[in-house]
Amino acid sequence: MRAFVFPGQGSQKVGMGTQLAAASSAAREVFEEVDEALDLNLSVIMAEGPEDQLTLTENAQPAIMANAIATLRVLENDFGVKLAETGSCVAGHSLGEYTALCAVGAFDLATTARLLKLRGQAMQAAVPVGEGAMAALLGADITKATALAEAAAEGEVCEVANDNDPGQVVISGHKGAIERAVALVKEYGIKRGVLLPVSAPFHCSLMQLAADRMAEALAETPPGTLALPLYANVTAAKVTDPAEEQSLLVQQVTGRVRWRESVAAMHAEGVEHFVELGGKVLSPMIRKIAGEAEATSLLSMEDLEGFASTL
């Protein structure tokens, strides 16, 4: 069994998608459609920067999605490899869950781009800049990270945001609480705490206003039928019902990204090959979670050609 997986925020970089766009009309059409949907030359920002514009949450989220969907379209149109025929399920990390839904036909490309632009704007607006923070805990498992977060909270919000792999957990919340947590890591047997260069405290209860905005948006443009099952971030469980997934996308804004558990669940169901489209962020995590499974990253035309030749 094979799972196709899609990266989240942090995987963006200036120059993304340029090789694919130069080599394939299928990729160019994706970038053009996203530009039109957003009424923004996002493809130029992706290709040329400036970096600070690309890293803005409202730009980074649709850009990462567009790059991954362009990679998928090239795989399908130029190499004849259809996701619905060669995959057993899909999953995505945070915003990558929207990309996964686009990949299986639950959202069209323009809708996905607009939802992610709104999601980025809503998440940024939910907490004033400087009030929230996030930190990566290296050498931490979920038990240690949870204990640390509870100790550091002191009446403020300090919650596990991402359970990425057996040795990396991300916490999110009020800036003071996150800074206290970083200072306490050694006391909880955690190797290191690193403050992340993010503009808002994602995936914690401080994001409730953003969740409310996404609930309204998703009520107007709900997901449709999924061509393949999806493993949802907030449950780490298989979803096939669009109405259930609509609710889970709202919960995802404030909820924990259970990536480690999601990969473990897919592997337990028989997935032996994970294929990451448009990034090289998830594959190292997958190898730590399900070491005996194969993890492949597809970014370039050479990557796609090599993968297609193995099928």
mmCIF file of C-alpha atoms in Angstrom:
data_model
loop_
_atom_site.group_PDB
_atom_site.id
_atom_site.type_symbol
_atom_site.label_atom_id
_atom_site.label_comp_id
_atom_site.label_asym_id
_atom_site.label_seq_id
_atom_site.Cartn_x
_atom_site.Cartn_y
_atom_site.Cartn_z
ATOM 1 C CA MET A 1 0.000 0.000 0.000
ATOM 2 C CA ARG A 2 1.102 3.544 -0.773
ATOM 3 C CA ALA A 3 0.206 6.854 0.899
ATOM 4 C CA PHE A 4 0.664 10.251 -0.740
ATOM 5 C CA VAL A 5 1.485 12.950 1.819
ATOM 6 C CA PHE A 6 1.715 16.741 1.611
ATOM 7 C CA PRO A 7 3.958 19.144 3.576
ATOM 8 C CA GLY A 8 2.981 22.060 5.803
ATOM 9 C CA GLN A 9 4.266 25.528 6.593
ATOM 10 C CA GLY A 10 8.020 25.924 6.745
ATOM 11 C CA SER A 11 8.645 24.010 3.528
ATOM 12 C CA GLN A 12 8.416 27.170 1.394
ATOM 13 C CA LYS A 13 11.504 28.702 -0.198
ATOM 14 C CA VAL A 14 12.175 31.256 -2.928
ATOM 15 C CA GLY A 15 12.533 29.455 -6.261
ATOM 16 C CA MET A 16 9.973 26.773 -5.437
ATOM 17 C CA GLY A 17 8.221 25.372 -8.484
ATOM 18 C CA THR A 18 10.379 27.154 -11.057
ATOM 19 C CA GLN A 19 11.940 24.003 -12.517
ATOM 20 C CA LEU A 20 8.566 22.303 -12.839
ATOM 21 C CA ALA A 21 7.027 25.401 -14.438
ATOM 22 C CA ALA A 22 9.863 25.622 -16.955
ATOM 23 C CA ALA A 23 9.550 21.942 -17.871
ATOM 24 C CA SER A 24 5.803 21.323 -17.842
ATOM 25 C CA SER A 25 2.667 23.142 -18.992
ATOM 26 C CA ALA A 26 0.739 21.156 -16.354
ATOM 27 C CA ALA A 27 2.704 22.903 -13.603
ATOM 28 C CA ARG A 28 2.379 26.318 -15.238
ATOM 29 C CA GLU A 29 -1.391 25.902 -15.452
ATOM 30 C CA VAL A 30 -1.571 25.229 -11.703
ATOM 31 C CA PHE A 31 0.387 28.365 -10.838
ATOM 32 C CA GLU A 32 -1.671 30.462 -13.282
ATOM 33 C CA GLU A 33 -4.964 29.173 -11.845
ATOM 34 C CA VAL A 34 -3.855 29.933 -8.267
ATOM 35 C CA ASP A 35 -2.721 33.438 -9.269
ATOM 36 C CA GLU A 36 -6.117 34.060 -10.862
ATOM 37 C CA ALA A 37 -8.051 32.646 -7.891
ATOM 38 C CA LEU A 38 -6.192 34.900 -5.461
ATOM 39 C CA ASP A 39 -5.914 37.910 -7.789
ATOM 40 C CA LEU A 40 -2.232 37.927 -6.858
ATOM 41 C CA ASN A 41 1.011 37.139 -8.671
ATOM 42 C CA LEU A 42 1.843 34.474 -6.102
ATOM 43 C CA SER A 43 3.865 32.506 -8.662
ATOM 44 C CA VAL A 44 6.233 35.478 -9.042
ATOM 45 C CA ILE A 45 6.677 35.709 -5.254
ATOM 46 C CA MET A 46 7.339 31.945 -5.182
ATOM 47 C CA ALA A 47 9.899 32.171 -7.979
ATOM 48 C CA GLU A 48 11.635 35.452 -7.148
ATOM 49 C CA GLY A 49 10.675 36.475 -3.612
ATOM 50 C CA PRO A 50 11.225 38.622 -1.686
ATOM 51 C CA GLU A 51 11.490 35.991 1.016
ATOM 52 C CA ASP A 52 9.622 38.036 3.612
ATOM 53 C CA GLN A 53 6.608 38.161 1.279
ATOM 54 C CA LEU A 54 6.718 34.418 0.667
ATOM 55 C CA THR A 55 6.951 33.611 4.376
ATOM 56 C CA LEU A 56 3.838 35.676 5.213
ATOM 57 C CA THR A 57 1.388 33.048 6.408
ATOM 58 C CA GLU A 58 -1.326 34.121 3.970
ATOM 59 C CA ASN A 59 1.108 33.642 1.054
ATOM 60 C CA ALA A 60 3.091 30.665 2.329
ATOM 61 C CA GLN A 61 0.024 28.461 2.809
ATOM 62 C CA PRO A 62 -1.370 28.693 -0.760
ATOM 63 C CA ALA A 63 2.176 28.676 -2.186
ATOM 64 C CA ILE A 64 3.077 25.371 -0.525
ATOM 65 C CA MET A 65 -0.210 23.893 -1.696
ATOM 66 C CA ALA A 66 0.274 25.149 -5.267
ATOM 67 C CA ASN A 67 3.772 23.688 -5.446
ATOM 68 C CA ALA A 68 2.578 20.283 -4.230
ATOM 69 C CA ILE A 69 -0.432 20.193 -6.567
ATOM 70 C CA ALA A 70 1.781 21.261 -9.484
ATOM 71 C CA THR A 71 4.073 18.335 -8.640
ATOM 72 C CA LEU A 72 1.072 16.013 -8.583
ATOM 73 C CA ARG A 73 -0.308 17.335 -11.899
ATOM 74 C CA VAL A 74 3.062 16.798 -13.585
ATOM 75 C CA LEU A 75 3.173 13.257 -12.208
ATOM 76 C CA GLU A 76 -0.328 12.573 -13.498
ATOM 77 C CA ASN A 77 -0.262 14.430 -16.834
ATOM 78 C CA ASP A 78 3.366 14.070 -17.941
ATOM 79 C CA PHE A 79 4.165 10.651 -16.493
ATOM 80 C CA GLY A 80 0.718 9.018 -16.475
ATOM 81 C CA VAL A 81 0.780 8.143 -12.765
ATOM 82 C CA LYS A 82 -2.689 8.706 -11.285
ATOM 83 C CA LEU A 83 -2.894 9.269 -7.531
ATOM 84 C CA ALA A 84 -6.292 7.571 -7.197
ATOM 85 C CA GLU A 85 -4.991 4.459 -8.975
ATOM 86 C CA THR A 86 -1.565 4.134 -7.336
ATOM 87 C CA GLY A 87 -2.361 5.387 -3.817
ATOM 88 C CA SER A 88 -4.319 3.829 -0.969
ATOM 89 C CA CYS A 89 -4.763 6.966 1.149
ATOM 90 C CA VAL A 90 -3.564 10.543 1.644
ATOM 91 C CA ALA A 91 -2.568 12.824 4.523
ATOM 92 C CA GLY A 92 -1.114 16.286 4.974
ATOM 93 C CA HIS A 93 0.659 18.172 7.737
ATOM 94 C CA SER A 94 -1.498 21.116 8.907
ATOM 95 C CA LEU A 95 -2.238 23.142 5.742
ATOM 96 C CA GLY A 96 -1.127 20.009 3.855
ATOM 97 C CA GLU A 97 -4.467 18.464 4.786
ATOM 98 C CA TYR A 98 -6.122 20.973 2.426
ATOM 99 C CA THR A 99 -3.607 20.030 -0.282
ATOM 100 C CA ALA A 100 -4.455 16.374 0.278
ATOM 101 C CA LEU A 101 -8.163 17.167 -0.093
ATOM 102 C CA CYS A 102 -7.460 18.994 -3.354
ATOM 103 C CA ALA A 103 -5.417 16.008 -4.540
ATOM 104 C CA VAL A 104 -8.352 13.623 -3.997
ATOM 105 C CA GLY A 105 -10.899 15.965 -5.564
ATOM 106 C CA ALA A 106 -12.741 17.124 -2.425
ATOM 107 C CA PHE A 107 -11.852 20.755 -3.235
ATOM 108 C CA ASP A 108 -11.009 22.219 -6.632
ATOM 109 C CA LEU A 109 -7.721 24.092 -6.953
ATOM 110 C CA ALA A 110 -9.158 27.623 -6.891
ATOM 111 C CA THR A 111 -11.252 26.884 -3.804
ATOM 112 C CA THR A 112 -8.266 25.351 -2.019
ATOM 113 C CA ALA A 113 -6.147 28.418 -2.761
ATOM 114 C CA ARG A 114 -8.812 30.807 -1.482
ATOM 115 C CA LEU A 115 -9.452 28.757 1.658
ATOM 116 C CA LEU A 116 -5.745 28.673 2.485
ATOM 117 C CA LYS A 117 -5.324 32.409 1.880
ATOM 118 C CA LEU A 118 -8.223 33.027 4.278
ATOM 119 C CA ARG A 119 -6.849 30.476 6.755
ATOM 120 C CA GLY A 120 -3.489 32.253 6.775
ATOM 121 C CA GLN A 121 -5.110 35.669 7.250
ATOM 122 C CA ALA A 122 -7.404 34.376 9.995
ATOM 123 C CA MET A 123 -4.592 32.663 11.898
ATOM 124 C CA GLN A 124 -2.450 35.796 11.689
ATOM 125 C CA ALA A 125 -5.294 38.029 12.889
ATOM 126 C CA ALA A 126 -6.382 35.790 15.769
ATOM 127 C CA VAL A 127 -3.533 36.854 18.085
ATOM 128 C CA PRO A 128 -1.731 40.223 18.033
ATOM 129 C CA VAL A 129 1.882 39.964 16.840
ATOM 130 C CA GLY A 130 4.235 39.495 19.789
ATOM 131 C CA GLU A 131 1.685 37.903 22.143
ATOM 132 C CA GLY A 132 2.121 34.320 20.981
ATOM 133 C CA ALA A 133 5.037 32.000 20.248
ATOM 134 C CA MET A 134 5.942 28.450 19.307
ATOM 135 C CA ALA A 135 8.930 26.281 20.168
ATOM 136 C CA ALA A 136 10.297 22.976 18.919
ATOM 137 C CA LEU A 137 11.261 20.530 21.649
ATOM 138 C CA LEU A 138 14.087 18.336 20.374
ATOM 139 C CA GLY A 139 14.628 14.988 22.031
ATOM 140 C CA ALA A 140 11.117 15.143 23.472
ATOM 141 C CA ASP A 141 8.372 12.562 23.265
ATOM 142 C CA ILE A 142 4.716 13.438 23.742
ATOM 143 C CA THR A 143 4.701 12.511 27.455
ATOM 144 C CA LYS A 144 7.636 14.765 28.330
ATOM 145 C CA ALA A 145 6.329 17.593 26.162
ATOM 146 C CA THR A 146 2.877 17.471 27.743
ATOM 147 C CA ALA A 147 4.315 17.546 31.259
ATOM 148 C CA LEU A 148 6.566 20.486 30.366
ATOM 149 C CA ALA A 149 3.698 22.426 28.767
ATOM 150 C CA GLU A 150 1.488 21.951 31.814
ATOM 151 C CA ALA A 151 4.264 23.101 34.153
ATOM 152 C CA ALA A 152 5.149 26.175 32.090
ATOM 153 C CA ALA A 153 1.581 27.389 31.538
ATOM 154 C CA GLU A 154 1.099 29.123 34.917
ATOM 155 C CA GLY A 155 -2.382 30.256 33.947
ATOM 156 C CA GLU A 156 -1.462 31.055 30.354
ATOM 157 C CA VAL A 157 -1.866 28.891 27.245
ATOM 158 C CA CYS A 158 0.962 26.428 26.627
ATOM 159 C CA GLU A 159 -0.140 23.413 24.588
ATOM 160 C CA VAL A 160 1.263 20.692 22.352
ATOM 161 C CA ALA A 161 0.689 21.879 18.766
ATOM 162 C CA ASN A 162 2.505 19.281 16.658
ATOM 163 C CA ASP A 163 3.450 15.731 17.601
ATOM 164 C CA ASN A 164 5.809 15.342 14.645
ATOM 165 C CA ASP A 165 7.902 12.254 15.355
ATOM 166 C CA PRO A 166 9.268 10.287 18.338
ATOM 167 C CA GLY A 167 11.910 12.956 19.039
ATOM 168 C CA GLN A 168 10.277 16.237 18.017
ATOM 169 C CA VAL A 169 7.236 17.944 19.506
ATOM 170 C CA VAL A 170 6.182 21.561 18.964
ATOM 171 C CA ILE A 171 4.426 23.626 21.634
ATOM 172 C CA SER A 172 2.354 26.768 21.117
ATOM 173 C CA GLY A 173 0.748 29.458 23.252
ATOM 174 C CA HIS A 174 1.390 32.741 25.030
ATOM 175 C CA LYS A 175 4.918 34.035 24.504
ATOM 176 C CA GLY A 176 5.761 34.115 28.218
ATOM 177 C CA ALA A 177 4.630 30.527 28.732
ATOM 178 C CA ILE A 178 6.585 29.258 25.724
ATOM 179 C CA GLU A 179 9.717 31.074 26.921
ATOM 180 C CA ARG A 180 9.286 29.513 30.378
ATOM 181 C CA ALA A 181 8.970 26.095 28.757
ATOM 182 C CA VAL A 182 12.190 26.557 26.774
ATOM 183 C CA ALA A 183 14.003 27.523 29.996
ATOM 184 C CA LEU A 184 12.716 24.360 31.735
ATOM 185 C CA VAL A 185 13.522 21.733 29.091
ATOM 186 C CA LYS A 186 16.472 20.123 30.893
ATOM 187 C CA GLU A 187 14.351 19.542 33.997
ATOM 188 C CA TYR A 188 12.016 17.392 31.910
ATOM 189 C CA GLY A 189 14.720 15.326 30.219
ATOM 190 C CA ILE A 190 14.392 17.175 26.917
ATOM 191 C CA LYS A 191 17.553 17.856 24.940
ATOM 192 C CA ARG A 192 16.725 21.313 23.631
ATOM 193 C CA GLY A 193 13.985 23.886 23.146
ATOM 194 C CA VAL A 194 14.137 26.210 20.141
ATOM 195 C CA LEU A 195 11.853 29.191 19.625
ATOM 196 C CA LEU A 196 10.429 29.083 16.092
ATOM 197 C CA PRO A 197 10.377 32.087 13.733
ATOM 198 C CA VAL A 198 6.591 32.135 13.371
ATOM 199 C CA SER A 199 4.208 35.068 13.363
ATOM 200 C CA ALA A 200 1.419 33.457 15.405
ATOM 201 C CA PRO A 201 0.861 30.575 17.876
ATOM 202 C CA PHE A 202 -0.681 27.981 15.565
ATOM 203 C CA HIS A 203 -2.636 24.888 16.633
ATOM 204 C CA CYS A 204 -3.542 25.977 20.135
ATOM 205 C CA SER A 205 -6.652 27.371 21.813
ATOM 206 C CA LEU A 206 -5.534 30.965 21.129
ATOM 207 C CA MET A 207 -6.557 30.315 17.499
ATOM 208 C CA GLN A 208 -10.293 30.087 18.296
ATOM 209 C CA LEU A 209 -11.185 33.221 16.317
ATOM 210 C CA ALA A 210 -9.477 31.708 13.275
ATOM 211 C CA ALA A 211 -11.375 28.447 13.788
ATOM 212 C CA ASP A 212 -14.644 30.408 13.823
ATOM 213 C CA ARG A 213 -13.753 32.115 10.530
ATOM 214 C CA MET A 214 -12.867 28.800 8.914
ATOM 215 C CA ALA A 215 -16.145 27.294 10.130
ATOM 216 C CA GLU A 216 -18.003 30.039 8.252
ATOM 217 C CA ALA A 217 -15.892 29.623 5.105
ATOM 218 C CA LEU A 218 -16.203 25.843 5.062
ATOM 219 C CA ALA A 219 -19.965 26.071 5.549
ATOM 220 C CA GLU A 220 -20.085 28.062 2.300
ATOM 221 C CA THR A 221 -17.638 25.797 0.416
ATOM 222 C CA PRO A 222 -17.713 22.362 2.075
ATOM 223 C CA PRO A 223 -15.521 19.504 0.862
ATOM 224 C CA GLY A 224 -16.991 17.081 -1.660
ATOM 225 C CA THR A 225 -16.400 13.379 -2.235
ATOM 226 C CA LEU A 226 -12.887 12.063 -1.518
ATOM 227 C CA ALA A 227 -11.387 9.773 -4.172
ATOM 228 C CA LEU A 228 -9.199 8.149 -1.482
ATOM 229 C CA PRO A 229 -9.466 8.017 2.333
ATOM 230 C CA LEU A 230 -7.657 10.750 4.264
ATOM 231 C CA TYR A 231 -5.976 10.462 7.667
ATOM 232 C CA ALA A 232 -6.979 13.602 9.556
ATOM 233 C CA ASN A 233 -4.557 15.629 11.687
ATOM 234 C CA VAL A 234 -6.748 15.970 14.757
ATOM 235 C CA THR A 235 -7.789 12.314 15.029
ATOM 236 C CA ALA A 236 -4.952 10.448 13.259
ATOM 237 C CA ALA A 237 -7.766 8.304 11.877
ATOM 238 C CA LYS A 238 -9.151 7.524 8.444
ATOM 239 C CA VAL A 239 -11.914 9.807 7.098
ATOM 240 C CA THR A 240 -14.090 9.222 4.039
ATOM 241 C CA ASP A 241 -17.180 11.302 4.904
ATOM 242 C CA PRO A 242 -16.984 14.924 3.636
ATOM 243 C CA ALA A 243 -19.214 16.260 6.433
ATOM 244 C CA GLU A 244 -16.968 14.702 9.079
ATOM 245 C CA GLU A 245 -13.889 16.118 7.384
ATOM 246 C CA GLN A 246 -15.468 19.584 7.271
ATOM 247 C CA SER A 247 -15.813 19.507 11.069
ATOM 248 C CA LEU A 248 -12.272 18.173 11.498
ATOM 249 C CA LEU A 249 -10.812 21.012 9.411
ATOM 250 C CA VAL A 250 -12.372 23.510 11.816
ATOM 251 C CA GLN A 251 -11.042 21.597 14.832
ATOM 252 C CA GLN A 252 -7.606 21.465 13.182
ATOM 253 C CA VAL A 253 -7.066 25.225 13.601
ATOM 254 C CA THR A 254 -6.925 24.955 17.400
ATOM 255 C CA GLY A 255 -6.152 21.239 17.614
ATOM 256 C CA ARG A 256 -2.978 19.201 17.728
ATOM 257 C CA VAL A 257 -1.378 17.960 14.514
ATOM 258 C CA ARG A 258 -1.049 14.251 15.346
ATOM 259 C CA TRP A 259 1.453 13.511 12.600
ATOM 260 C CA ARG A 260 3.368 10.778 14.431
ATOM 261 C CA GLU A 261 0.144 8.955 15.221
ATOM 262 C CA SER A 262 -1.164 9.454 11.670
ATOM 263 C CA VAL A 263 1.895 7.876 10.092
ATOM 264 C CA ALA A 264 1.825 5.045 12.622
ATOM 265 C CA ALA A 265 -1.860 4.438 11.873
ATOM 266 C CA MET A 266 -1.281 4.339 8.115
ATOM 267 C CA HIS A 267 1.661 1.996 8.584
ATOM 268 C CA ALA A 268 -0.411 -0.264 10.851
ATOM 269 C CA GLU A 269 -3.058 -0.424 8.102
ATOM 270 C CA GLY A 270 -0.446 -1.740 5.683
ATOM 271 C CA VAL A 271 1.137 1.344 4.093
ATOM 272 C CA GLU A 272 4.716 0.452 3.206
ATOM 273 C CA HIS A 273 5.530 3.374 0.916
ATOM 274 C CA PHE A 274 5.011 7.060 1.729
ATOM 275 C CA VAL A 275 5.384 9.533 -1.145
ATOM 276 C CA GLU A 276 5.816 13.210 -0.224
ATOM 277 C CA LEU A 277 4.806 15.587 -3.008
ATOM 278 C CA GLY A 278 6.374 19.036 -3.163
ATOM 279 C CA GLY A 279 8.669 18.839 -0.133
ATOM 280 C CA LYS A 280 11.384 17.022 1.776
ATOM 281 C CA VAL A 281 10.122 17.789 5.272
ATOM 282 C CA LEU A 282 7.844 14.866 6.099
ATOM 283 C CA SER A 283 10.014 12.038 4.772
ATOM 284 C CA PRO A 284 12.659 12.277 7.537
ATOM 285 C CA MET A 285 9.874 12.255 10.155
ATOM 286 C CA ILE A 286 8.264 9.230 8.523
ATOM 287 C CA ARG A 287 11.549 7.300 8.633
ATOM 288 C CA LYS A 288 11.760 7.944 12.381
ATOM 289 C CA ILE A 289 8.161 6.836 12.943
ATOM 290 C CA ALA A 290 7.973 3.848 10.595
ATOM 291 C CA GLY A 291 11.596 2.947 9.978
ATOM 292 C CA GLU A 292 10.948 -0.131 7.873
ATOM 293 C CA ALA A 293 8.633 1.761 5.495
ATOM 294 C CA GLU A 294 9.952 3.481 2.385
ATOM 295 C CA ALA A 295 9.701 7.289 2.206
ATOM 296 C CA THR A 296 10.196 9.097 -1.108
ATOM 297 C CA SER A 297 10.289 12.870 -1.727
ATOM 298 C CA LEU A 298 9.210 14.161 -5.131
ATOM 299 C CA LEU A 299 10.253 17.718 -5.967
ATOM 300 C CA SER A 300 12.004 17.789 -9.338
ATOM 301 C CA MET A 301 11.327 16.412 -12.813
ATOM 302 C CA GLU A 302 14.126 13.922 -12.154
ATOM 303 C CA ASP A 303 12.416 12.788 -8.938
ATOM 304 C CA LEU A 304 9.117 12.325 -10.764
ATOM 305 C CA GLU A 305 10.675 10.472 -13.678
ATOM 306 C CA GLY A 306 12.544 8.158 -11.311
ATOM 307 C CA PHE A 307 9.406 7.421 -9.288
ATOM 308 C CA ALA A 308 7.273 6.802 -12.364
ATOM 309 C CA SER A 309 9.863 4.358 -13.727
ATOM 310 C CA THR A 310 9.510 2.164 -10.626
ATOM 311 C CA LEU A 311 5.770 1.621 -11.066
#
